[in-house]
Short mmCIF file of C-alpha atoms in Angstrom, two decimals:
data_model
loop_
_atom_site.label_atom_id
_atom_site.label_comp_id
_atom_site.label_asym_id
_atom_site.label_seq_id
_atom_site.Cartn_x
_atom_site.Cartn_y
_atom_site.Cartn_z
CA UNK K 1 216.95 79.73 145.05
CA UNK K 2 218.07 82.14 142.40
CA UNK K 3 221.06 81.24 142.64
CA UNK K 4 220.91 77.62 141.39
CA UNK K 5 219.48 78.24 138.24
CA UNK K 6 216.29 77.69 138.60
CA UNK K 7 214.50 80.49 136.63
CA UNK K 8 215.62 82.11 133.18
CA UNK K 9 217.51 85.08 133.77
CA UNK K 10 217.35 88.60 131.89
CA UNK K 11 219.03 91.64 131.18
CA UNK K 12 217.14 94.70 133.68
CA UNK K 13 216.21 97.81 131.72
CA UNK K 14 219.59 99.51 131.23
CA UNK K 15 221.47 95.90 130.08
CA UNK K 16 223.60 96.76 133.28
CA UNK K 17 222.03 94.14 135.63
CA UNK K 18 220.24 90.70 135.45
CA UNK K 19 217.19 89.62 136.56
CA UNK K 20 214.56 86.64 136.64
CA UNK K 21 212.23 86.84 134.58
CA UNK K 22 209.79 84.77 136.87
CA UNK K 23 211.04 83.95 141.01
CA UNK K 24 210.91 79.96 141.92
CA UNK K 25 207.19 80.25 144.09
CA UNK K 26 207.32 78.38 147.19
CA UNK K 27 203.51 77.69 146.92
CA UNK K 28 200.84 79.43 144.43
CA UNK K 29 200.92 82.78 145.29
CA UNK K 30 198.59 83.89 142.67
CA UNK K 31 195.66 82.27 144.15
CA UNK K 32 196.73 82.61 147.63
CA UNK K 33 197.89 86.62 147.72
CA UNK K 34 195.16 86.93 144.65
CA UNK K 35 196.10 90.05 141.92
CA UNK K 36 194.28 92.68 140.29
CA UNK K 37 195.41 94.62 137.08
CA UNK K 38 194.53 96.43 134.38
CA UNK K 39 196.68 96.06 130.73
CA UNK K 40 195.43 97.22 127.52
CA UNK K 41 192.25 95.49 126.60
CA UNK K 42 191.87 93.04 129.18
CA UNK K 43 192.18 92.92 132.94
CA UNK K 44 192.75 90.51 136.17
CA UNK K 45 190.71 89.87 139.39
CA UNK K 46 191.74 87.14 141.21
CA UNK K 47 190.39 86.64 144.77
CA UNK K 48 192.79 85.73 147.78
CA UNK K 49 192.65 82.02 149.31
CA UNK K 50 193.46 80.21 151.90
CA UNK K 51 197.39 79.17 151.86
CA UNK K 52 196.49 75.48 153.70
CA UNK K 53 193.17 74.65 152.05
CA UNK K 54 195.38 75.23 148.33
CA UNK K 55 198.28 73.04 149.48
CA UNK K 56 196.21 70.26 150.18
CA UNK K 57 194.37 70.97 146.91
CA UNK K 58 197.70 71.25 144.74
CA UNK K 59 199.25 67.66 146.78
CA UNK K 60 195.28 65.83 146.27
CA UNK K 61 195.93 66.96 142.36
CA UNK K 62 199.48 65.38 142.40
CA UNK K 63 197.82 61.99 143.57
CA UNK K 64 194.69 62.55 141.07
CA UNK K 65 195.73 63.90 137.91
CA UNK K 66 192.04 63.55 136.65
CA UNK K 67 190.16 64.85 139.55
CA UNK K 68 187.80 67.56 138.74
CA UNK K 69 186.10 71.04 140.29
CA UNK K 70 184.11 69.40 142.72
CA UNK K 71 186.60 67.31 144.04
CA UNK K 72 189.42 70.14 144.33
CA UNK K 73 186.36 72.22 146.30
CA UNK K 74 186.75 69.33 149.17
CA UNK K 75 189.70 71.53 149.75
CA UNK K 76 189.19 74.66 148.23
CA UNK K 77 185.72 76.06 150.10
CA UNK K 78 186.22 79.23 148.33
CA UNK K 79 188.34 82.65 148.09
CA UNK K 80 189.61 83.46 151.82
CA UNK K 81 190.03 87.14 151.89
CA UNK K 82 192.37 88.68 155.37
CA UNK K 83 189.26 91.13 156.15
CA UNK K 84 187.14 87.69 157.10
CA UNK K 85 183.52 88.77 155.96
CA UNK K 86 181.05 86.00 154.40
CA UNK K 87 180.61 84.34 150.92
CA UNK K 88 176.42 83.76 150.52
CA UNK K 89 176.32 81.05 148.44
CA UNK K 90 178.42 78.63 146.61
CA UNK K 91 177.06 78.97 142.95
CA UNK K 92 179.22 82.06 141.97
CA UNK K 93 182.36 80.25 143.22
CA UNK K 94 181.68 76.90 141.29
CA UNK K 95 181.05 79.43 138.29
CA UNK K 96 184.37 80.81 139.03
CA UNK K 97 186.15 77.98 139.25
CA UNK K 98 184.75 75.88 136.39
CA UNK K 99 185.01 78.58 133.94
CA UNK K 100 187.39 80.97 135.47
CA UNK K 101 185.41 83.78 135.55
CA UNK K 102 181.94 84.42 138.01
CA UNK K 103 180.78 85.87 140.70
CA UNK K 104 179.45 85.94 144.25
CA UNK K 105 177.92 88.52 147.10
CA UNK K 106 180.61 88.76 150.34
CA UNK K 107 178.52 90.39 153.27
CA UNK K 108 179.68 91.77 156.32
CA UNK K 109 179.67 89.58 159.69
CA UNK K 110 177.17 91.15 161.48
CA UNK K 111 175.52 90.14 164.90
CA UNK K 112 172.61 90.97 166.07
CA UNK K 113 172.52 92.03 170.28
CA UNK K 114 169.09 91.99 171.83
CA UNK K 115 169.10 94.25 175.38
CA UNK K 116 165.43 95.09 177.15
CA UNK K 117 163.35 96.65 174.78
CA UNK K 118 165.81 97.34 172.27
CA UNK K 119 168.81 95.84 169.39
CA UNK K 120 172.07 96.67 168.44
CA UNK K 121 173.73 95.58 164.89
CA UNK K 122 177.23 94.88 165.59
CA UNK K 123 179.60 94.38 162.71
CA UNK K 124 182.81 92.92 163.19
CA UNK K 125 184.27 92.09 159.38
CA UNK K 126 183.93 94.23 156.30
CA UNK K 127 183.55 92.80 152.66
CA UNK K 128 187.39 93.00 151.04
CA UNK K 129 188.73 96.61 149.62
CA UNK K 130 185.81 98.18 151.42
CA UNK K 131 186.86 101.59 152.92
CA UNK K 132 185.90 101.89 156.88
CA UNK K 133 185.78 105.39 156.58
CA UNK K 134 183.54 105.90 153.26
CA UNK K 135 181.24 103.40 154.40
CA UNK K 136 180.04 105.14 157.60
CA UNK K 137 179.62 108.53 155.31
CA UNK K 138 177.76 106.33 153.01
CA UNK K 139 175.19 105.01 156.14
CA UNK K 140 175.20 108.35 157.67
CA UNK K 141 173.61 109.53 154.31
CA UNK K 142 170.67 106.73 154.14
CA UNK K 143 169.81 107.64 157.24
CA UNK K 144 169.46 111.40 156.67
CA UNK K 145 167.53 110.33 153.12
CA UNK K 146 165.65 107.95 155.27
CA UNK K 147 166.65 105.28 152.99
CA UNK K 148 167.66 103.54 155.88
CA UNK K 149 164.95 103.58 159.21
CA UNK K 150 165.42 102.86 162.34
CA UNK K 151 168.49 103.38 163.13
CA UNK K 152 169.24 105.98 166.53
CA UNK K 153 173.33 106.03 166.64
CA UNK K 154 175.70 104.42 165.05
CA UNK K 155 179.32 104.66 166.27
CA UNK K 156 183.25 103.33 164.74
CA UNK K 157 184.15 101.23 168.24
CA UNK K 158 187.53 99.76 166.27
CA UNK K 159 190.54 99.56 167.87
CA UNK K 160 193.44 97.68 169.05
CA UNK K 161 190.92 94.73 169.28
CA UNK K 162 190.15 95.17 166.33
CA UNK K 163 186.89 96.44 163.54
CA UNK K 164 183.34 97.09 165.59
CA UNK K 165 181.07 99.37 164.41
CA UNK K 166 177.72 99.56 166.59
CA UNK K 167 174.27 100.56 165.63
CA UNK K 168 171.87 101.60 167.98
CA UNK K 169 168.53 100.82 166.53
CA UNK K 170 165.22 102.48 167.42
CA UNK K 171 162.93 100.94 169.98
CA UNK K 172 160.63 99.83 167.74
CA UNK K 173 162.96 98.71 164.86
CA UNK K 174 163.09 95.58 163.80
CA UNK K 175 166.80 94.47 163.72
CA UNK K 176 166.61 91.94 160.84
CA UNK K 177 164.82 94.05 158.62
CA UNK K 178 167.38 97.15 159.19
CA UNK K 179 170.31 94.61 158.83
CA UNK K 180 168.35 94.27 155.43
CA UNK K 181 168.62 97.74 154.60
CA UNK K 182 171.85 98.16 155.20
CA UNK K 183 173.17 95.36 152.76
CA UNK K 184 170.71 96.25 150.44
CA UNK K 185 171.77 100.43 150.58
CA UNK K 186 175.50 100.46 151.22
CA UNK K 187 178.59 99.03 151.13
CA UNK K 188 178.11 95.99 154.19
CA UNK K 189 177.22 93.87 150.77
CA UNK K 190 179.96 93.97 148.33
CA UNK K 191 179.78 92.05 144.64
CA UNK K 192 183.34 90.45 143.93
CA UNK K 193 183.61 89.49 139.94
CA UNK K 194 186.68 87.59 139.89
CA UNK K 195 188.37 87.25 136.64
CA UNK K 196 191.33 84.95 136.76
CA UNK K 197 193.39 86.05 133.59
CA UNK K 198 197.06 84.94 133.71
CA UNK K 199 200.10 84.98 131.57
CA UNK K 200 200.85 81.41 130.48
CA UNK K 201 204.08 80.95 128.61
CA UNK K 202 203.68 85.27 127.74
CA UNK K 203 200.40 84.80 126.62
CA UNK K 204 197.29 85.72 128.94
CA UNK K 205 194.32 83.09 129.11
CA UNK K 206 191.58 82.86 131.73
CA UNK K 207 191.95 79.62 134.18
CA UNK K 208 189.52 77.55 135.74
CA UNK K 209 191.20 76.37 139.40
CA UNK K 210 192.25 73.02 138.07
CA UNK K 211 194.03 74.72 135.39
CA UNK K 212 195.86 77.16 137.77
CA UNK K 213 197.12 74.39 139.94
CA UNK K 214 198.10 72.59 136.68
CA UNK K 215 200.31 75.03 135.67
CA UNK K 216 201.89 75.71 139.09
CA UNK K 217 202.47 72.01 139.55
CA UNK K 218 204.30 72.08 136.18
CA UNK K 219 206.33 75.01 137.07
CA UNK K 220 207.31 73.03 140.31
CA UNK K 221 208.29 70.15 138.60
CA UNK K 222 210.82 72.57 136.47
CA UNK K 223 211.94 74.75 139.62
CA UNK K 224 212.72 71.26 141.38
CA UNK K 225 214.34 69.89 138.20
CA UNK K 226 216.67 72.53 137.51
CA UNK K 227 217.58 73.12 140.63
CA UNK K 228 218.83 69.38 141.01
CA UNK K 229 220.70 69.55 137.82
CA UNK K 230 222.64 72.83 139.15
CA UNK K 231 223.08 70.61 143.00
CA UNK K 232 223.87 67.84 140.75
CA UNK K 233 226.99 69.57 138.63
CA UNK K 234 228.05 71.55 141.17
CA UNK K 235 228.53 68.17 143.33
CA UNK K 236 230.45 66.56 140.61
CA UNK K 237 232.79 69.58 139.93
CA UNK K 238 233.58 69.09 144.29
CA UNK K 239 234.09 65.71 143.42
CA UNK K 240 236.50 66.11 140.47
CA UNK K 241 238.36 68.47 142.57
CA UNK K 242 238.40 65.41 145.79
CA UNK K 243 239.82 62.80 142.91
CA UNK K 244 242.89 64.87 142.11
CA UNK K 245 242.92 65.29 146.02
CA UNK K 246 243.07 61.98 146.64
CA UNK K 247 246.12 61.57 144.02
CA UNK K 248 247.86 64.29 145.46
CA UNK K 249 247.40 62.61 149.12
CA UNK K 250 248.89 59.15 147.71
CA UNK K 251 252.14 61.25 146.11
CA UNK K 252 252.46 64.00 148.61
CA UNK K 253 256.23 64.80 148.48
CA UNK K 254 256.16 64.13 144.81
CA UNK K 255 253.78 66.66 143.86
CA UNK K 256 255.64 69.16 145.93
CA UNK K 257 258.62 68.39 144.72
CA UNK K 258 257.46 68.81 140.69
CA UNK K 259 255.95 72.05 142.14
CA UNK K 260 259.30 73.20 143.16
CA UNK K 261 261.59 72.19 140.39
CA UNK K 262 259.02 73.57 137.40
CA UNK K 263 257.11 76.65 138.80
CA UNK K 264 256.16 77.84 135.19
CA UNK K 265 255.45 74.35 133.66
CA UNK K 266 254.14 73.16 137.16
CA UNK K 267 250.48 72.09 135.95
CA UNK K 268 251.39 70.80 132.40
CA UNK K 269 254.08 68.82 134.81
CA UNK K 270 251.29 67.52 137.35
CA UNK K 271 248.43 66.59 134.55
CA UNK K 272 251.26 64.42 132.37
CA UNK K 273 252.77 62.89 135.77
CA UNK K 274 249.72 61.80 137.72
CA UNK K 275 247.09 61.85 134.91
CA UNK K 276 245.45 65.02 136.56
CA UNK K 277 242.48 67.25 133.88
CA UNK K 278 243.56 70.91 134.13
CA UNK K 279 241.22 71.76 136.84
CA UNK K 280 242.52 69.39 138.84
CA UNK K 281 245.79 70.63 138.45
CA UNK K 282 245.07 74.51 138.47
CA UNK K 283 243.23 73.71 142.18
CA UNK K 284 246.41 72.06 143.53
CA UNK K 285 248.31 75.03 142.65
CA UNK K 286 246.27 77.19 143.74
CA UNK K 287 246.61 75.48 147.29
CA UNK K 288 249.17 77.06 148.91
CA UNK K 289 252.38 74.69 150.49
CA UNK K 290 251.45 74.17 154.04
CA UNK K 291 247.35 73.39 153.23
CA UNK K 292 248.86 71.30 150.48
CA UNK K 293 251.38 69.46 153.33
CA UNK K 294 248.42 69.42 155.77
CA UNK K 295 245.82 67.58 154.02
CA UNK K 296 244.07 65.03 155.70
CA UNK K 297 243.53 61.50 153.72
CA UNK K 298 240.71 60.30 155.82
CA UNK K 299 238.86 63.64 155.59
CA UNK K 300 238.83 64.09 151.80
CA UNK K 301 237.97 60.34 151.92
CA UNK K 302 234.83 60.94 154.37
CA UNK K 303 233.91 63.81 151.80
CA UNK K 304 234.07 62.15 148.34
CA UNK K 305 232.05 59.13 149.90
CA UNK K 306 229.57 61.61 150.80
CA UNK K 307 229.38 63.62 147.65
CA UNK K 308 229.45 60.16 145.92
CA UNK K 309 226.19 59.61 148.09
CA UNK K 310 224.46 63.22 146.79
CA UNK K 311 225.47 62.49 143.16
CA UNK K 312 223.12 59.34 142.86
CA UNK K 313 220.40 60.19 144.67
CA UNK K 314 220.44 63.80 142.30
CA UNK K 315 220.56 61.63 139.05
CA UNK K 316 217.79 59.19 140.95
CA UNK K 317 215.77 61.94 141.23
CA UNK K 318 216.30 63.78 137.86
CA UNK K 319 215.43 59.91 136.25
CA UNK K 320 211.95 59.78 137.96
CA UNK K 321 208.91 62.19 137.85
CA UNK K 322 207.54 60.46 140.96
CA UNK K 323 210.28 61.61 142.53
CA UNK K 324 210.12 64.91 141.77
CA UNK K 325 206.44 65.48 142.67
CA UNK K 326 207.09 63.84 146.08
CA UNK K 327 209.82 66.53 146.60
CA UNK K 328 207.06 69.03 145.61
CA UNK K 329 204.73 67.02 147.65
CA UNK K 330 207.10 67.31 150.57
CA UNK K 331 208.16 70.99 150.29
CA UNK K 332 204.35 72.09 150.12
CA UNK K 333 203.67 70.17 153.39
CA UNK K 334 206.59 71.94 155.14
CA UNK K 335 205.19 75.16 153.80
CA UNK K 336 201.49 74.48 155.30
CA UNK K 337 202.55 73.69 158.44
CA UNK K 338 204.67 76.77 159.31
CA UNK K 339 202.53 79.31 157.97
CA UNK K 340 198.85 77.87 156.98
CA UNK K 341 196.51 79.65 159.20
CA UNK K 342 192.60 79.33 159.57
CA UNK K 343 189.92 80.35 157.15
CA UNK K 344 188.77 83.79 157.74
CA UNK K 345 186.04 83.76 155.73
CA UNK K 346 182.88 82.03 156.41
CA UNK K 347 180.65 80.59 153.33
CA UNK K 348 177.19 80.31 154.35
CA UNK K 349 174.47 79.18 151.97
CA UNK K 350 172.06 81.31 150.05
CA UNK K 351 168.15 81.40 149.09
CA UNK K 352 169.00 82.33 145.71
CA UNK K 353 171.51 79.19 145.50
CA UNK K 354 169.63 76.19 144.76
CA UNK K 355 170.77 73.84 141.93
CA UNK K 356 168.24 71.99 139.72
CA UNK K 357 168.69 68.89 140.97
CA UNK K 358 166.74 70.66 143.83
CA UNK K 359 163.92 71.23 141.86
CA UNK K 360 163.29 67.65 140.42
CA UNK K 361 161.12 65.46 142.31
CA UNK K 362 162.56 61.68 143.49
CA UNK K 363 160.58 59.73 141.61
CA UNK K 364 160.93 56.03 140.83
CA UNK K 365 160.74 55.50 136.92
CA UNK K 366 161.40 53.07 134.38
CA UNK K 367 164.54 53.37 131.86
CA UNK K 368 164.40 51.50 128.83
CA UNK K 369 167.19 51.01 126.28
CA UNK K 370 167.34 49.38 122.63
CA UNK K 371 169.73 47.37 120.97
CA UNK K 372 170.18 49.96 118.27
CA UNK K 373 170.83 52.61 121.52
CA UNK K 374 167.68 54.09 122.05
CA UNK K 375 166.90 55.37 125.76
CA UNK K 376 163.80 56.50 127.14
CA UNK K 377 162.74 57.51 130.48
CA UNK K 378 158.93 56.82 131.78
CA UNK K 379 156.87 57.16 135.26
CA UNK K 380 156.20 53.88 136.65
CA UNK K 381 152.75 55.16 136.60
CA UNK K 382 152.27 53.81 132.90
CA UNK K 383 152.93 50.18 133.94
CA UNK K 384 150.61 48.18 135.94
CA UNK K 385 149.88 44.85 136.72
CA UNK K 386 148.24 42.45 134.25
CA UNK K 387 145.63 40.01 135.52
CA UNK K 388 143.90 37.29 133.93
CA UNK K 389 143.16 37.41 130.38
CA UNK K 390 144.72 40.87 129.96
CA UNK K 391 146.05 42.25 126.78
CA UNK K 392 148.90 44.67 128.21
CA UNK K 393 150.23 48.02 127.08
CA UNK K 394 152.65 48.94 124.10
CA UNK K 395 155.89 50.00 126.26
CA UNK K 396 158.49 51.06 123.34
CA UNK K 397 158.29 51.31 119.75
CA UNK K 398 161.27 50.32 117.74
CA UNK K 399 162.05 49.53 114.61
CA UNK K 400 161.40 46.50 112.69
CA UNK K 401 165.57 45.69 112.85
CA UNK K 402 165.55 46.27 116.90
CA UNK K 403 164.50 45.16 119.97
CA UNK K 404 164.59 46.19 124.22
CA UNK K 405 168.07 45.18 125.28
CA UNK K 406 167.26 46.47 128.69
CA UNK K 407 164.41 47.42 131.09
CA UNK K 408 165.14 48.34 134.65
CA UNK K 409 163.47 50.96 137.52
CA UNK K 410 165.46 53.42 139.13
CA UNK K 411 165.16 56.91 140.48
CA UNK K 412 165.48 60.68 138.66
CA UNK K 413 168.37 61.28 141.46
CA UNK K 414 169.93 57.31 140.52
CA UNK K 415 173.37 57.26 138.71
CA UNK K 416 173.11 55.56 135.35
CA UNK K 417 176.24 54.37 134.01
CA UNK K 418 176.66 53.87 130.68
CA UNK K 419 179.60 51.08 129.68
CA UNK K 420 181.03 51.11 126.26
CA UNK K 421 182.93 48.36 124.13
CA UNK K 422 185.80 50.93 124.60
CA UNK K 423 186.04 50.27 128.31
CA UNK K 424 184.80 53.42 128.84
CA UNK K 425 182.03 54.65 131.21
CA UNK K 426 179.89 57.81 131.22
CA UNK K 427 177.84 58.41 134.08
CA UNK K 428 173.98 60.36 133.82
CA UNK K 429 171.59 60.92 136.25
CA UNK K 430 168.28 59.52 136.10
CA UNK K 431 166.62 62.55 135.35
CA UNK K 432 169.16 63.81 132.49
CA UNK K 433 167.34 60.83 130.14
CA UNK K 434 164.63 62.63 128.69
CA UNK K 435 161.20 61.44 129.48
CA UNK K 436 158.95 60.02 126.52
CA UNK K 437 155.38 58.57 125.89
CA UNK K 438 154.65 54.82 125.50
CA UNK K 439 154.70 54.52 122.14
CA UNK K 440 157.71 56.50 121.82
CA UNK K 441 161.23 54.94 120.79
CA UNK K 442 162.95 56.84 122.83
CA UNK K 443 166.46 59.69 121.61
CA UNK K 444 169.47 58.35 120.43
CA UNK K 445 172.43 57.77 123.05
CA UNK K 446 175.30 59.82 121.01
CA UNK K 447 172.74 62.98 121.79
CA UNK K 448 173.44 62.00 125.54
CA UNK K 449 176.81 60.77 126.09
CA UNK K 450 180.25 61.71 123.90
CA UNK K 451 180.89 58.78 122.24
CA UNK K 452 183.16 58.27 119.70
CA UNK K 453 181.80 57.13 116.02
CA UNK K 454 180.98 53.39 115.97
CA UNK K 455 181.39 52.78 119.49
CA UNK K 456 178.48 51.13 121.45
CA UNK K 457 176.94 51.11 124.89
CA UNK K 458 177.23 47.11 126.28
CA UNK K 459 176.27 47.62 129.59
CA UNK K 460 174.20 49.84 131.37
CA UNK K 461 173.69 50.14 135.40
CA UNK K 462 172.08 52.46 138.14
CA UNK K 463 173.58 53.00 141.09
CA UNK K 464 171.98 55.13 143.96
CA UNK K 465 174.79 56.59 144.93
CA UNK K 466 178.64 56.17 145.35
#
């Protein structure tokens, strides 16, 4: 869609030509085909993705302007490279995509085939950009070093079925632990450090994902905006042209007649005589006599009502944004389903990746704020029940000017939502309220939550989950 204006061109490198200086995406082929470059002083590693899993992210971000990381990875699992392999882990992809920079082991899919007495290791996908043919030099070496034990043969089985490189293990090798070896020694365990630098407006800054899509959403609301104003004149120049048509039908011998009796004043003759603009006029000459004679009322009719048609539903959609990202919406959609393949690469989950929510205990606890906005967290363990002629415990200090607005158990895993008198909400987990002694009056909410200066917490609830 060159062609209808929908990038900024420029001259080429000689000022004979003219170029674009960006071409109209049909989906976001920077995340998609990935890139990798080098300029001076900084450099680009984008991974490849899956084209289906980041059409469904970029129409979810449409509907959700405000949704974040996690919800974009409902759609986005994580880089999908063509050579298939396996992600370990999700931590280095979150990484990448909160910050725009991280990253994350790929390993090669490798199975494991028992027969009698002894294994074979049977890869069938290698980590991206690593080389087939340096990889088996690089094996063949730990085995000679004995770096790598156990192994008997190994042979390159590839062909038009594709990758399969065997290994023959020893009889008494143990197949998991040599699988070990090799991603440990050589190039079947790959590190990919993705840095997703881009040029935004001609200046480079790293992205996060929801960033990326941002911008590519944007740009699609300009490709799809242009290119309606450029449907949109051309349209109205057809139907300028139909209108003098029209005339011309009504006054047929007429105009033909004016033709022939002032050839050189012919158009200053036709605009003054039936009220015609100069195009109008300069197409009607331009006709020659027997289309002129031939034209065909009802078809020119048929054709302006249509055009009239095109015309408002262009300025419809160049008067509504909602519009427009419904077009993008739509075009995206089309996109996925004739080319959106499966995911080749598998994520599977790692020892090493375990958040720290993982590491807390669920506990039940008690959460106690002031009226001043004090919060404190404490094990139920400090409360107990009071029987007869007890004297109780001292549960929260405060000052002499506050009091306990609100006391209330929930877990370290509960959802504590924090209302303001700003109708806003900010949301903690039980756990993120810092745990204090009895006599204790607890930390300050504006060292928890980002509140703005004089605005106060009115409500607070716990929810286990959502």
């Amino acid at each position: 869609e060159i062609d209808r204006e929908t990038v900024d061109m420029m001259p080429n490198f000689d000022d004979r030509l003219r170029e674009p200086t960006v071409l109209p995406a049909r989906f976001p082929c920077l995340l998609v085909n990935g890139s990798q470059g080098i300029a001076v002083g900084m450099a680009t590693n984008i991974p490849p993705h899956n084209l289906g899993e980041v059409i469904d992210a970029v129409v979810y971000l449409i509907d959700n302007p405000e949704a974040g990381v996690p919800d974009l990875m409902q759609f986005i699992k994580g880089p999908d490279f063509p050579t298939g392999a396996v992600i370990m882990g999700t931590a280095g992809i979150r990484e990448t995509y909160n910050t725009g920079h991280g990253s994350f082991i790929v390993r090669a899919k490798a199975e494991i085939v028992e027969h009698g007495d002894r294994s074979t290791i049977v890869v069938t996908e290698l980590p991206y950009g690593t080389n087939k043919s340096r990889l088996m030099m690089q094996i063949a070496e730990c085995v000679n070093q004995k770096r790598i034990e156990g192994i008997a043969d190994l042979d390159d089985e590839s062909g038009r079925d594709g990758l399969k490189i065997r290994f023959d293990l020893k009889r008494d090798a143990n197949a998991q632990v040599v699988l070990n070896q090799l991603f440990t020694h050589t190039g079947l365990q790959t590190s990919f450090s993705a840095n997703m630098l881009a040029l935004v407006d001609g200046e480079p800054k790293t992205l996060p994902i929801k960033d990326m899509l941002t911008h590519y959403i944007s740009f699609q609301k300009e490709i799809v905006d242009r290119r309606t104003r450029y449907d949109l004149k051309k349209a109205m120049a057809r139907a300028h042209l139909l209108e003098g048509l029209r005339i011309v039908c009504d006054h047929i011998d007429e105009v033909i007649r004016v033709i022939r009796e002032s050839y050189d004043e012919a158009r200053e003759r036709l605009m003054q005589r039936f009220g015609l603009s100069q195009i109008q006029a300069q197409a009607i000459l331009d006709m020659q006599l027997k289309r002129l004679q031939g034209l065909e009322r009802e078809k020119i009719e048929a054709e302006y009502a249509e055009l009239q048609t095109k015309i408002a539903n262009f300025e419809r959609i160049l008067q509504s944004e909602e519009l427009v990202l419904n077009i993008v919406k739509e075009e995206s959609a089309a996109l996925k389903t004739k080319y959106a393949d499966p995911r080749r690469t598998a994520i599977e989950p790692s020892f090493t990746d375990i958040e720290d929510e993982d590491l807390i205990d669920r506990e039940d606890c008690v959460i106690t704020r002031s009226h001043l906005g004090y919060v404190k967290r404490q094990p139920m363990s400090v409360y107990r029940a009071q029987h007869r002629g007890g004297r109780g415990i001292t549960g929260m200090t405060t000052r002499e000017e506050d009091f306990v607005e609100d006391i209330f158990v929930a877990n370290t895993h509960s959802f504590i939502m924090f209302f303001t008198d700003r109708g806003r909400v900010f949301r903690l987990k039980g756990y993120q309220i810092p745990l204090s002694g009895r006599t204790a009056k607890g930390v300050n909410m504006v060292n928890l939550i980002s509140m703005d200066p004089g605005e106060k917490v009115t409500v607070v609830i716990h929810l286990e989950s959502f």
